[in-house]
CSV table of C-alpha atoms and ligand atoms in Angstrom, one decimal:
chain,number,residue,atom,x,y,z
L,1,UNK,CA,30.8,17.1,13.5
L,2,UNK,CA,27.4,18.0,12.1
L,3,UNK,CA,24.5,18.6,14.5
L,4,UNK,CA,21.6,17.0,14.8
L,5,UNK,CA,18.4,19.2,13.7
L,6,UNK,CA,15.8,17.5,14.3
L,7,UNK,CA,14.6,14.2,16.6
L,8,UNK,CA,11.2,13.1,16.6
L,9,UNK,CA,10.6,11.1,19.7
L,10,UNK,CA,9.1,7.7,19.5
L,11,UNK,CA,6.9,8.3,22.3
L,12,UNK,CA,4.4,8.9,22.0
L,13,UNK,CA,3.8,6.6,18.7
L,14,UNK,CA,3.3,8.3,15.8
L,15,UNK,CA,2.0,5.6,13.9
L,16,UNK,CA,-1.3,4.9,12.7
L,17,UNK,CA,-2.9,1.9,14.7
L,18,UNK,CA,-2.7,-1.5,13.1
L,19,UNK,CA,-4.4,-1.7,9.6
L,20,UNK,CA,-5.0,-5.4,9.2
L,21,UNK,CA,-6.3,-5.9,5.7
L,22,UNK,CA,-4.0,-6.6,3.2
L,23,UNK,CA,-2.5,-4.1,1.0
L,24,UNK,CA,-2.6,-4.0,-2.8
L,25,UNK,CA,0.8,-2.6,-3.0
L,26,UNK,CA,3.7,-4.8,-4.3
L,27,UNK,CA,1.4,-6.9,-6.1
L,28,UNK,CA,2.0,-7.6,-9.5
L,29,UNK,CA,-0.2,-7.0,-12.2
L,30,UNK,CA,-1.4,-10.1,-12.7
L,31,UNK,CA,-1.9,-10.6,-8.7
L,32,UNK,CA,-3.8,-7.5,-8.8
L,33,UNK,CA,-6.0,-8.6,-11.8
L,34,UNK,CA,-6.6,-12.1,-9.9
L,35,UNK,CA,-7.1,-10.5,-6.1
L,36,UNK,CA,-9.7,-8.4,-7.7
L,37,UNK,CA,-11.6,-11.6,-9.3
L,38,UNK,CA,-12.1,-12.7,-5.2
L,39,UNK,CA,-13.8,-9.9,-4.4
L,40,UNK,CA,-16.1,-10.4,-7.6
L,41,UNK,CA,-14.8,-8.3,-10.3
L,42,UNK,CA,-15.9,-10.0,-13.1
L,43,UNK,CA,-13.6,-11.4,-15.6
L,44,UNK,CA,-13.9,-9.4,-18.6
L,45,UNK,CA,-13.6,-6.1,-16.3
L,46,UNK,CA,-10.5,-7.3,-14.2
L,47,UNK,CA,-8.0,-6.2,-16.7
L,48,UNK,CA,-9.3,-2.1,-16.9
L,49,UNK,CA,-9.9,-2.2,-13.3
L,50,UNK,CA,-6.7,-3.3,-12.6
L,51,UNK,CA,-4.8,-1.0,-15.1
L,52,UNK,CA,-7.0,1.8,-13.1
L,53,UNK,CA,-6.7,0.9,-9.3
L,54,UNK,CA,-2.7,0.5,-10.7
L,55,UNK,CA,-2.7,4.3,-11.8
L,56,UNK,CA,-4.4,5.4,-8.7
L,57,UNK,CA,-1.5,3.8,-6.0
L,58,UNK,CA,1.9,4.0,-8.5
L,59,UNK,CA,1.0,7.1,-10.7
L,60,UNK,CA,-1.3,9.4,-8.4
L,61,UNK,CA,-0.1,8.0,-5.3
L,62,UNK,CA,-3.5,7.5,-3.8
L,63,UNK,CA,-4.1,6.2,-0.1
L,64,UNK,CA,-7.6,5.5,-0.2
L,65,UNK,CA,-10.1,3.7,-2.3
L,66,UNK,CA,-12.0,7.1,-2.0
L,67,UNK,CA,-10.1,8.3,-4.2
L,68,UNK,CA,-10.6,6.4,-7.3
L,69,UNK,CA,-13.0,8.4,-8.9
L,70,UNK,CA,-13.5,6.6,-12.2
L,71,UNK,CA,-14.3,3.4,-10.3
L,72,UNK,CA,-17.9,2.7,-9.5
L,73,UNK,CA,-19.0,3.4,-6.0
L,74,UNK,CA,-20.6,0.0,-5.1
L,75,UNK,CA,-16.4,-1.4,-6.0
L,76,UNK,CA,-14.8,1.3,-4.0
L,77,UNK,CA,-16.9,0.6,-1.0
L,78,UNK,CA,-15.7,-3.2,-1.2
L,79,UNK,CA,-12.3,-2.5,-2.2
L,80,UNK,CA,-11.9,-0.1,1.1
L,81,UNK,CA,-13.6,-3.0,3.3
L,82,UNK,CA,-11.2,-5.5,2.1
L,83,UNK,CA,-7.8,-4.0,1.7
L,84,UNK,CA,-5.7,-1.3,2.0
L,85,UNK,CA,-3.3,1.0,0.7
L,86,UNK,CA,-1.2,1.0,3.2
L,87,UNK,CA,2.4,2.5,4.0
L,88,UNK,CA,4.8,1.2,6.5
L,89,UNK,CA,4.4,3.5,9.7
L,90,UNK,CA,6.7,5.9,10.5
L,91,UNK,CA,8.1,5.9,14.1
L,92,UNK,CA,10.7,8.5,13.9
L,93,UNK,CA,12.0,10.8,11.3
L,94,UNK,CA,15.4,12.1,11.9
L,95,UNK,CA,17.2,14.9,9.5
L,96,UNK,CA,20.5,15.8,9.3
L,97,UNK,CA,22.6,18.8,9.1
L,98,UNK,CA,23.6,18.0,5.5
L,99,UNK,CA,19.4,17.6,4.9
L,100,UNK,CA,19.9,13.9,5.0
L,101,UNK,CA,16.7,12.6,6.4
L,102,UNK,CA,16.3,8.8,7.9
L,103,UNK,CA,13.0,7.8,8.7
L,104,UNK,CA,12.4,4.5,11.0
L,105,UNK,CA,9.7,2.5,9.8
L,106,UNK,CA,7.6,0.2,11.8
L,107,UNK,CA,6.0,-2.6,9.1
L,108,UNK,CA,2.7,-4.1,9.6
L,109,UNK,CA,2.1,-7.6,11.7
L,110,UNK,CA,3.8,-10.4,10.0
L,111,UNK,CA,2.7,-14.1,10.3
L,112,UNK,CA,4.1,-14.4,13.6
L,113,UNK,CA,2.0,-11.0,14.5
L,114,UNK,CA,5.6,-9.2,15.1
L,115,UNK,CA,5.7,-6.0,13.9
L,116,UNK,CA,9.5,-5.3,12.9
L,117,UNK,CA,11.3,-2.5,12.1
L,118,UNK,CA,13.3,-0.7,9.0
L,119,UNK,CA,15.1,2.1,8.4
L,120,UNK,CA,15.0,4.1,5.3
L,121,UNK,CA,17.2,7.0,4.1
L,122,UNK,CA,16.8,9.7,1.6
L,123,UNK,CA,20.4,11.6,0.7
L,124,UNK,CA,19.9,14.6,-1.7
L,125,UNK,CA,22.1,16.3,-3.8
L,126,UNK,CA,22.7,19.0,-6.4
L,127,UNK,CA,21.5,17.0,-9.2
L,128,UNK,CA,19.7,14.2,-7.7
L,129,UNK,CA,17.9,12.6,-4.7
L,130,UNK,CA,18.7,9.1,-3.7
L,131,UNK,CA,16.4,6.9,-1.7
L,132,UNK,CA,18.5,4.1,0.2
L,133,UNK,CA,15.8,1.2,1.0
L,134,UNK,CA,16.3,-1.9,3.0
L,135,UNK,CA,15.2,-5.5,1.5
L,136,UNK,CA,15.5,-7.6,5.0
L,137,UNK,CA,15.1,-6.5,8.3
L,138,UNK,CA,18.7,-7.5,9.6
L,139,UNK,CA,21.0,-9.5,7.8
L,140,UNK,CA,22.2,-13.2,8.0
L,141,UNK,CA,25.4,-12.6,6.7
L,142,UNK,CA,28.4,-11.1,9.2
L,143,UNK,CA,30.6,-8.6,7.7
L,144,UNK,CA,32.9,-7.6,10.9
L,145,UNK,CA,32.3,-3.8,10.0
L,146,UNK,CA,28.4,-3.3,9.3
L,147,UNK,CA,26.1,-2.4,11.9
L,148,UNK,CA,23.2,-4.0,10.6
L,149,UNK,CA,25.3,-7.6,10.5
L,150,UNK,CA,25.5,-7.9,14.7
L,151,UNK,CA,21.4,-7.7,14.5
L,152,UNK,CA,20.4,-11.0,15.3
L,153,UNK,CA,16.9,-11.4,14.5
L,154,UNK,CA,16.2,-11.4,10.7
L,155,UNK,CA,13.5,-12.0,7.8
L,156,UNK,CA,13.1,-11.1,4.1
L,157,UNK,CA,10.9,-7.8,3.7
L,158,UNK,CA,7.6,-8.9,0.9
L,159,UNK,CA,7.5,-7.2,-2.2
L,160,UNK,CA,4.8,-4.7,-0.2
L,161,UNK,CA,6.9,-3.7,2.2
L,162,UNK,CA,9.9,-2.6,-0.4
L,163,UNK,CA,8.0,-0.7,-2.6
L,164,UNK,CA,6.0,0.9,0.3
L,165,UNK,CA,9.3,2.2,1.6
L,166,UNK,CA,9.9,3.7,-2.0
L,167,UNK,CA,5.7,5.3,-1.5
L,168,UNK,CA,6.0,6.5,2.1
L,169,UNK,CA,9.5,8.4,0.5
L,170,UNK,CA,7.2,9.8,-2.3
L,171,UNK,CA,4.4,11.0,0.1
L,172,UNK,CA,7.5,12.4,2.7
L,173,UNK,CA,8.8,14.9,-0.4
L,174,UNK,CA,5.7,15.4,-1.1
L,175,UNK,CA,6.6,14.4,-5.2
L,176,UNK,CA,3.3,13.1,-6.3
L,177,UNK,CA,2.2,14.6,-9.8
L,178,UNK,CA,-0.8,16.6,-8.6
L,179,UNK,CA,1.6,17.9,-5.7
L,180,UNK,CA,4.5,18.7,-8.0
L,181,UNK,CA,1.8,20.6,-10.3
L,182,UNK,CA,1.2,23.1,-7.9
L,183,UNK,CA,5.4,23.3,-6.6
L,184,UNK,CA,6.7,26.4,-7.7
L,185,UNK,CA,10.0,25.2,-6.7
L,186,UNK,CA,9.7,22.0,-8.2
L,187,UNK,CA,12.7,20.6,-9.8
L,188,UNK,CA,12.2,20.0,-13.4
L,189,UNK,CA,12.7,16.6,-13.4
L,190,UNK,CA,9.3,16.5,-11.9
L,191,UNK,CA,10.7,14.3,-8.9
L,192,UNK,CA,13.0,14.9,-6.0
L,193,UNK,CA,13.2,11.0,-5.5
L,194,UNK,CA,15.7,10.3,-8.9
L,195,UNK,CA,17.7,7.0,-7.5
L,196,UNK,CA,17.1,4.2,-5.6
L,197,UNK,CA,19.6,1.9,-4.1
L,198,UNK,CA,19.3,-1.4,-2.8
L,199,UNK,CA,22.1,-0.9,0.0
L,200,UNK,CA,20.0,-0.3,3.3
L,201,UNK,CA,19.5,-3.2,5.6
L,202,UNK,CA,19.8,-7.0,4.0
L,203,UNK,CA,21.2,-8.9,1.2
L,204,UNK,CA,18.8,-8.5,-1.6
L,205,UNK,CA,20.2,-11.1,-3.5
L,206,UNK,CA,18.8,-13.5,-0.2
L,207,UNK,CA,15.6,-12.1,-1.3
L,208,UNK,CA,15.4,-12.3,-4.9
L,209,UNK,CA,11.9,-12.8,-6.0
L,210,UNK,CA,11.1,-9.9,-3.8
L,211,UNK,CA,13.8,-8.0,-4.6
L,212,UNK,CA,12.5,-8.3,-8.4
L,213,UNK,CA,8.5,-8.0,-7.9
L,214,UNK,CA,9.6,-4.8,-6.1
L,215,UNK,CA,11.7,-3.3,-9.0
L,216,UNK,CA,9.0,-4.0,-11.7
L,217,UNK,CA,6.6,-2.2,-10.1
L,218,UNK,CA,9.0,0.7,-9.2
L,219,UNK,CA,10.1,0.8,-12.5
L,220,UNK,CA,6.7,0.2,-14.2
L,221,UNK,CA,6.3,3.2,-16.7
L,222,UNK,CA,2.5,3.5,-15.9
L,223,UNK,CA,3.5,4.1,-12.4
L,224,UNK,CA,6.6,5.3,-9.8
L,225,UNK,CA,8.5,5.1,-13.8
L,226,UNK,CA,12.0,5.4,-12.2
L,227,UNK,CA,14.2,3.7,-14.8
L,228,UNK,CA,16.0,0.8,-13.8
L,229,UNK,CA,19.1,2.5,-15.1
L,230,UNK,CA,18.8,5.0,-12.1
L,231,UNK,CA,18.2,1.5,-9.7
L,232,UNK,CA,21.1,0.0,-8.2
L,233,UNK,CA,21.4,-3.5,-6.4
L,234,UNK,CA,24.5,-3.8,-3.8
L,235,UNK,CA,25.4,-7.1,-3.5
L,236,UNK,CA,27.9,-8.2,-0.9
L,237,UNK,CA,28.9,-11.3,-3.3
L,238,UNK,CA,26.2,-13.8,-3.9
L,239,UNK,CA,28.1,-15.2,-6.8
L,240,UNK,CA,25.4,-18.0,-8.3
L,241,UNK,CA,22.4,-14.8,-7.9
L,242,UNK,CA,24.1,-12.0,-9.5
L,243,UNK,CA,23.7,-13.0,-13.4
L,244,UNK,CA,20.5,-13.9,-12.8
L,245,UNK,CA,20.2,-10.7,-11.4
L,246,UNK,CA,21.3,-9.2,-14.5
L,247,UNK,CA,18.8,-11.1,-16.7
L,248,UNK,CA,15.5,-10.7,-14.1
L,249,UNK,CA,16.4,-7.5,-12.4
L,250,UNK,CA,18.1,-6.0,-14.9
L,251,UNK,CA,19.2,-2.8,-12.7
L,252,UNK,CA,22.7,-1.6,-12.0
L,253,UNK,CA,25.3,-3.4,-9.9
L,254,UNK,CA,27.2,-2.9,-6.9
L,255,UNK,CA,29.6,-5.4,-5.5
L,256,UNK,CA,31.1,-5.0,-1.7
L,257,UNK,CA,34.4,-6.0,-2.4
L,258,UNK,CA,36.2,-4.5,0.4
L,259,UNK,CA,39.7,-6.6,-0.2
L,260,UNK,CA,42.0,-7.2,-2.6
L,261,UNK,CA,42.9,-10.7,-1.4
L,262,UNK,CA,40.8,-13.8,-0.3
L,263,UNK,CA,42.5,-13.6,3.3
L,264,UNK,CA,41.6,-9.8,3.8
L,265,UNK,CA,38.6,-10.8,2.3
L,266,UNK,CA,37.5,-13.7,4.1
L,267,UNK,CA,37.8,-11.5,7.4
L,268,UNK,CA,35.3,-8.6,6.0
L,269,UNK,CA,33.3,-10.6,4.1
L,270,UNK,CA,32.5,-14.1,5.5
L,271,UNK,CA,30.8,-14.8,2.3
L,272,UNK,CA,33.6,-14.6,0.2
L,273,UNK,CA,35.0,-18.4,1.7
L,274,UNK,CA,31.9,-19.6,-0.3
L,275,UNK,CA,32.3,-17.3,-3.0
L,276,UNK,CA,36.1,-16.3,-3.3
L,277,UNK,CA,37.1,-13.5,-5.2
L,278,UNK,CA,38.2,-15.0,-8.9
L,279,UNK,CA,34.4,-16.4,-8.7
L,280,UNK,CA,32.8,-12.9,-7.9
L,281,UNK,CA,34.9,-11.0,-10.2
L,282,UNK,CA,34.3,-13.5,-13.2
L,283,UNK,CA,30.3,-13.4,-12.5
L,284,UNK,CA,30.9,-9.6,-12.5
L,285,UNK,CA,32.8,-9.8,-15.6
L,286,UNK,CA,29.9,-11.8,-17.1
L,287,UNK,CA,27.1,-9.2,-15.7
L,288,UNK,CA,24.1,-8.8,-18.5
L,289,UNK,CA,24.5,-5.6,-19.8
L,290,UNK,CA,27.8,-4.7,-18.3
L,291,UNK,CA,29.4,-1.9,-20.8
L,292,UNK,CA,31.8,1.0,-20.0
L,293,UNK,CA,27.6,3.1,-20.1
L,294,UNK,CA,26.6,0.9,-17.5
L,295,UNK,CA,29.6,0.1,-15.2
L,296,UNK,CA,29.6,-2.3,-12.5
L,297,UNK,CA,30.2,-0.5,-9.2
L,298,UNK,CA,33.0,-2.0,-6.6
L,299,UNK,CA,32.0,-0.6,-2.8
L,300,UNK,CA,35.5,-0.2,-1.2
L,301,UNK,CA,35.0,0.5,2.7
L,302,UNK,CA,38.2,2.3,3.8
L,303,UNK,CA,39.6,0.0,7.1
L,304,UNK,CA,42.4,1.8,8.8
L,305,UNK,CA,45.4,-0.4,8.6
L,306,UNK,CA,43.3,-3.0,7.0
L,307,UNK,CA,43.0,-2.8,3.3
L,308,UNK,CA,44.1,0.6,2.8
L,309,UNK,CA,47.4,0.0,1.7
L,310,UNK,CA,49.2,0.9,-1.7
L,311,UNK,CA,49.6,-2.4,-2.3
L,312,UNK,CA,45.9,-2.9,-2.0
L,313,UNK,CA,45.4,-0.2,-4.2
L,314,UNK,CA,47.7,-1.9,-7.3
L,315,UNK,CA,46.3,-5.5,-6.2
L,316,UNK,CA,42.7,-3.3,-7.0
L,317,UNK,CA,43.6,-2.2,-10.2
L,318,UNK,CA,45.0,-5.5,-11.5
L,319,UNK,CA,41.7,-7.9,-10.1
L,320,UNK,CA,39.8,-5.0,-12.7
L,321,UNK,CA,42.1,-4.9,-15.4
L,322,UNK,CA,39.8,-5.1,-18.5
L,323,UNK,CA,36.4,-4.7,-16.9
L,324,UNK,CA,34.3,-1.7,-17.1
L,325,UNK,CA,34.3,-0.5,-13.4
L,326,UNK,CA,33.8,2.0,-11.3
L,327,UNK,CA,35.3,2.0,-7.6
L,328,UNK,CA,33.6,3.9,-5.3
L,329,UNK,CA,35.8,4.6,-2.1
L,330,UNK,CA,33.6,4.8,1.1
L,331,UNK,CA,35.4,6.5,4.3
L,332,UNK,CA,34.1,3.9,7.1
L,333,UNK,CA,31.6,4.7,9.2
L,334,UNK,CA,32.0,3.9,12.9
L,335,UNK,CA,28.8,2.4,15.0
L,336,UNK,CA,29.1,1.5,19.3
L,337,UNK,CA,31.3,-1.4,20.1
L,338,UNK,CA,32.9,-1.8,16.4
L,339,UNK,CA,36.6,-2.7,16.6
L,340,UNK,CA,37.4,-0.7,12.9
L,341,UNK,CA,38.9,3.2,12.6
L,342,UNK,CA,38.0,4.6,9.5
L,343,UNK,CA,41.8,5.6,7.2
L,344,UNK,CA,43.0,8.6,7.4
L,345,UNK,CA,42.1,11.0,4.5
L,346,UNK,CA,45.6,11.3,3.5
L,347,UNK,CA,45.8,7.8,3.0
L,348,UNK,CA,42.3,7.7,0.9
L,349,UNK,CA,43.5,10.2,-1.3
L,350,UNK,CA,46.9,8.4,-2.1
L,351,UNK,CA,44.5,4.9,-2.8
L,352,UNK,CA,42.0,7.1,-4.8
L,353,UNK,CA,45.0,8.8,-6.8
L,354,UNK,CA,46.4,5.1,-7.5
L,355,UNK,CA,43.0,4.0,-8.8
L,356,UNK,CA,42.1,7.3,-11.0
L,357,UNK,CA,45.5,7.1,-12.2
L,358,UNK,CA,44.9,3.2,-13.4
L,359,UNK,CA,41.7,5.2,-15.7
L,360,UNK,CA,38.7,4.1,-12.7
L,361,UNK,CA,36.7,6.9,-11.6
L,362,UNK,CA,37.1,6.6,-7.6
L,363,UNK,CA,34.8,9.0,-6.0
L,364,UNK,CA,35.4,8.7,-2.3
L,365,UNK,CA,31.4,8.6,-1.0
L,366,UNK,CA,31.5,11.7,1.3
L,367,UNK,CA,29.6,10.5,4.4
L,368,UNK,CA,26.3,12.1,4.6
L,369,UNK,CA,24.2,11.8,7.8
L,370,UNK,CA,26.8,10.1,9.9
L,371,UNK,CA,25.3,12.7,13.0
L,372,UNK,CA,21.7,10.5,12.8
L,373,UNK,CA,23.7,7.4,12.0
L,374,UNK,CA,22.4,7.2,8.9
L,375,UNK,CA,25.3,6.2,7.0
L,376,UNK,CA,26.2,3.6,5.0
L,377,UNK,CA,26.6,0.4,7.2
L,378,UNK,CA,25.5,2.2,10.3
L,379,UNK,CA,21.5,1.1,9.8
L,380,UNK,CA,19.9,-0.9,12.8
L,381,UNK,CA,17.0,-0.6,14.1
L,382,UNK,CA,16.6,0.2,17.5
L,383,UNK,CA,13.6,-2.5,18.6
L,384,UNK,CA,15.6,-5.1,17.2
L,385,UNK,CA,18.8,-4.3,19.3
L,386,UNK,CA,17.0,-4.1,22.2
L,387,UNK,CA,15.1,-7.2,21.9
L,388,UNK,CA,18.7,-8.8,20.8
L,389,UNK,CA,20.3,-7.8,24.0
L,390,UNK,CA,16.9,-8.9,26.4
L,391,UNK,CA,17.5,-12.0,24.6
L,392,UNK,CA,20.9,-12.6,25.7
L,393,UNK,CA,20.3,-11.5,29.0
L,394,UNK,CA,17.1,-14.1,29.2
L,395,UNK,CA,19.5,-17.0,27.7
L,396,UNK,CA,22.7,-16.0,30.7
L,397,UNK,CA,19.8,-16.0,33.2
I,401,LIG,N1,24.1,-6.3,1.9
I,401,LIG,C1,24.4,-5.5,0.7
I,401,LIG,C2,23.8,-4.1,0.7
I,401,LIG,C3,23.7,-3.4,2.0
I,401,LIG,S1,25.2,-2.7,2.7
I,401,LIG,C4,25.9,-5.4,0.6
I,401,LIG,O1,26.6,-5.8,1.5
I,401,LIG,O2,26.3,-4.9,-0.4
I,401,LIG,C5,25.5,-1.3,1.7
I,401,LIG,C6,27.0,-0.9,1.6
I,401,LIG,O3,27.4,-0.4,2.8
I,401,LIG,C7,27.9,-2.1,1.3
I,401,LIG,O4,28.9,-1.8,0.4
I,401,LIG,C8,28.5,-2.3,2.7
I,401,LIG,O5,29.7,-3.1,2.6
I,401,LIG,C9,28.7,-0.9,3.2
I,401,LIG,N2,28.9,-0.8,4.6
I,401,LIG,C10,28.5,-1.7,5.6
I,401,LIG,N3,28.9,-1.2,6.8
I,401,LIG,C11,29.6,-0.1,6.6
I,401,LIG,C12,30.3,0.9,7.4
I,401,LIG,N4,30.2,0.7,8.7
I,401,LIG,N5,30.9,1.9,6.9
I,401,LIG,C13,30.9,2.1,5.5
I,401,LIG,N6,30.3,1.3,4.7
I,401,LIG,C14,29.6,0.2,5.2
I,402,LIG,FE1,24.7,-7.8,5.4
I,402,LIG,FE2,25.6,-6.0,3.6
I,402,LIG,FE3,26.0,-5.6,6.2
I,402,LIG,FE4,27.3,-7.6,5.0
I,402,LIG,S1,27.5,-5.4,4.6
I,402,LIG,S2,26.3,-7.7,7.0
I,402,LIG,S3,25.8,-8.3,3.5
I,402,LIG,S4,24.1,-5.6,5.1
C-alpha cells in the first residue's frame, strides 16, 4: 500500500475569502464580446477587446485585469471593479506516492449562496499528464459501486467552474507559457497538462450545454489549445445525448459498460433499464467520428464474482464484434461501507487475455492514487458527506 506524502489540513482555510463578482471565465466568445458592451465598451472595439482579454485568461493565464497591459488603463480599472478572474479555491491538496495529486476545490457562492465542493485529480505519466475534472458536484444517477453516486446533494457545475478546474490545474504545474519559458526541465511538449477527462464527479452528458461551452474554450486554439482528440467524455450511458455529443462536443468517448448482460447491467448501472445495452452499443456504433484512429473507449470495472467471469469476457467480445473499440479494464476501487471486492488479478489477466486475444487492446487501468482516494470512482467530497449524514440524522430526529 502506497503512503500518503503529503496532507494539507483544511483548517485553517486556505482559500481566498469570497470574491463576489462574476468571473469572465467559461464565457464564450460572443458572451464575452456582449458582457463587455455592459460595461460600455463600445461596439466597434468589443470584438479586439475581447479577442485580447481572451488571450490574457486562456493563453497567458492571467489572474488579474492588471495584467493586461495592451488594454487601456481607464478599461482595466473597470474591468477589475466589475469582475474577476477567478479560480475555484483550493481547500486541500493531497499527493500521492505515485505523484498523483488531488486537489479539493471549494467553488464560489451559487444562487442559493452555498458554496459546494469538487474534487479534481491530476495523474502523470511517462508520456503524458492527465487532468480528471468533475462536471456536477455529486451525481443523480446510482451505480451500486461509485462513491460519488451515495452523495446525496447534487447540481450541474457552469461552464466557469469546469474550465476553472482545468486553470487552477494550469496555475498548480505551473505550465503557463511565460512559466514554461524559463523551465529548464520543461517537457517539450510545452505542457505537463496533455489530457483531460470528463470522468471525475457527475454525468456530463446531464450537463451538456456546460459540458460543451467548457470544451470549446478548452480546446480554443487561441487559448488552453488542448485538442479535442486528447479530451475524453465518460458517459455512464445516456443513450439519446451521446451522438449529439459526437456532433457538438466532438471529443473522444467513453462508455461505462460494466456488464455484459442487461440483468448484470441493470444492477451496476441503473441507467441502463432506461437505456438497455443493444440501445447504447448501437448509439456507440453510430458515434460521429468513430474510426479504428479514434476508438470508442468501454470502462470495464472489475467486480469480484460479479462480471468477471469468462463468460463475461466472450459475451464482451461478441456485444463489440465489428466496432472499433477499445476496453479498458479498471481493477475496482474500494470506498467505506461499499459491498464490492475488487477481482483478483489472476482473474483480470485471464478476462484481459480473452479480450486481447479477440484483437481489443485491454489495458487494465493500474490504480493510481488509491492511498488519497483519488481513484477512479472513489471522488466525494467531504462537506457534502457530512452535510448528507447531518441530514439524515435531522430527518430520524
Ligand atoms: N459519470 C460518468 C463519468 C464519471 S465516473 C460515468 O459513469 O462514466 C468515471 C469512471 O469511473 C466510470 O467508468 C465509472 O464507472 C468508474 N468508476 C466509478 N466507481 C468506481 C470504482 N469504485 N472503482 C473503479 N471505477 C469506478
Ligand atoms: Fe454517476 Fe458515473 Fe458514479 Fe454512475 S459511475 S454514479 S454515472 S459518477
Amino acid at each position: 500500500m502506497a503512503t500518503l506524502l503529503q496532507t494539507k489540513p483544511a483548517a485553517p482555510p486556505m482559500y481566498l475569502p469570497n470574491d463576489l463578482r462574476p468571473s469572465l471565465m467559461g464565457l464564450s466568445r460572443a458572451e464575452l464580446a456582449e458582457i463587455l458592451g455592459r460595461v460600455g465598451v463600445p461596439e466597434k472595439q468589443r470584438r479586439m477587446r475581447m479577442r485580447q482579454i481572451w488571450h490574457w485568461i486562456y493563453h497567458r493565464g492571467a489572474i488579474s485585469f492588471a495584467e493586461m497591459t495592451d488594454i487601456s488603463q481607464s478599461l482595466r480599472v473597470v474591468l477589475e471593479d466589475v469582475f474577476s478572474i477567478g479560480r475555484p479555491d483550493v481547500v486541500t491538496e493531497q499527493k500521492s506516492s505515485d505523484g498523483t495529486r488531488k486537489w479539493l476545490l471549494k467553488l464560489a457562492p451559487d444562487e442559493r449562496g452555498q458554496r459546494h465542493e469538487i474534487e479534481m485529480v491530476y495523474i502523470p505519466e511517462e508520456d503524458r499528464g492527465t487532468l480528471c475534472i468533475s462536471s456536477q458536484v455529486g451525481c443523480t444517477l446510482t451505480c451500486t459501486f461509485c462513491h460519488t453516486g451515495t452523495q446525496k446533494l447534487v447540481r450541474n457545475l457552469t461552464a466557469n467552474e469546469i474550465v476553472g478546474q482545468v486553470m487552477l490545474a494550469r496555475d498548480k504545474l505551473e505550465e503557463w507559457p511565460h512559466q514554461m519559458e524559463t523551465n529548464p526541465d520543461a517537457p517539450e511538449s510545452g505542457r505537463y497538462l496533455t489530457n483531460v477527462v470528463l470522468m471525475g464527479m457527475g454525468e456530463p452528458l446531464y450537463n451538456f450545454d456546460n459540458v460543451k461551452t467548457a470544451m470549446d474554450i478548452v480546446s480554443d486554439g487561441e487559448g488552453i489549445s488542448l485538442s479535442k482528440r486528447r479530451i475524453t467524455l465518460s458517459t455512464s450511458g445516456v443513450v439519446p445525448e451521446i451522438i449529439r455529443a459526437g456532433e457538438e462536443i466532438g471529443t473522444g468517448l467513453a462508455i461505462s459498460l460494466h456488464g455484459t448482460t442487461d440483468e448484470i447491467r441493470n444492477k451496476l448501472v441503473p441507467l441502463n433499464k432506461k437505456y438497455p445495452i443493444a440501445e447504447l452499443l448501437a448509439a456507440c456504433r453510430a458515434y460521429p467520428g468513430a474510426s479504428n484512429a479514434k476508438r470508442v473507449t468501454f470502462e470495464y470495472v472489475m467486480l469480484k464474482g460479479v462480471n468477471d467471469s469468462v463468460a463475461d469476457a466472450k459475451r464482451l467480445v461478441k456485444l463489440l464484434e465489428g466496432m472499433p473499440a477499445k476496453v479498458n479494464l479498471i481493477p475496482f476501487n474500494p470506498w467505506p461501507g461499499t459491498k464490492y471486492e475488487c477481482s483478483d488479478w489472476d482473474v483480470i489477466e485471464v478476462f484481459a487475455e480473452i479480450l486481447n486475444k479477440a484483437g481489443y487492446a485491454s489495458p487494465v487501468r493500474t490504480p493510481r492514487g488509491r492511498d488519497i482516494m483519488a481513484a477512479c470512482g472513489q471522488l466525494k467530497s467531504e462537506s457534502q458527506k457530512i452535510r448528507a449524514s447531518e441530514l439524515a440524522k435531522a430527518a430520524n430526529a
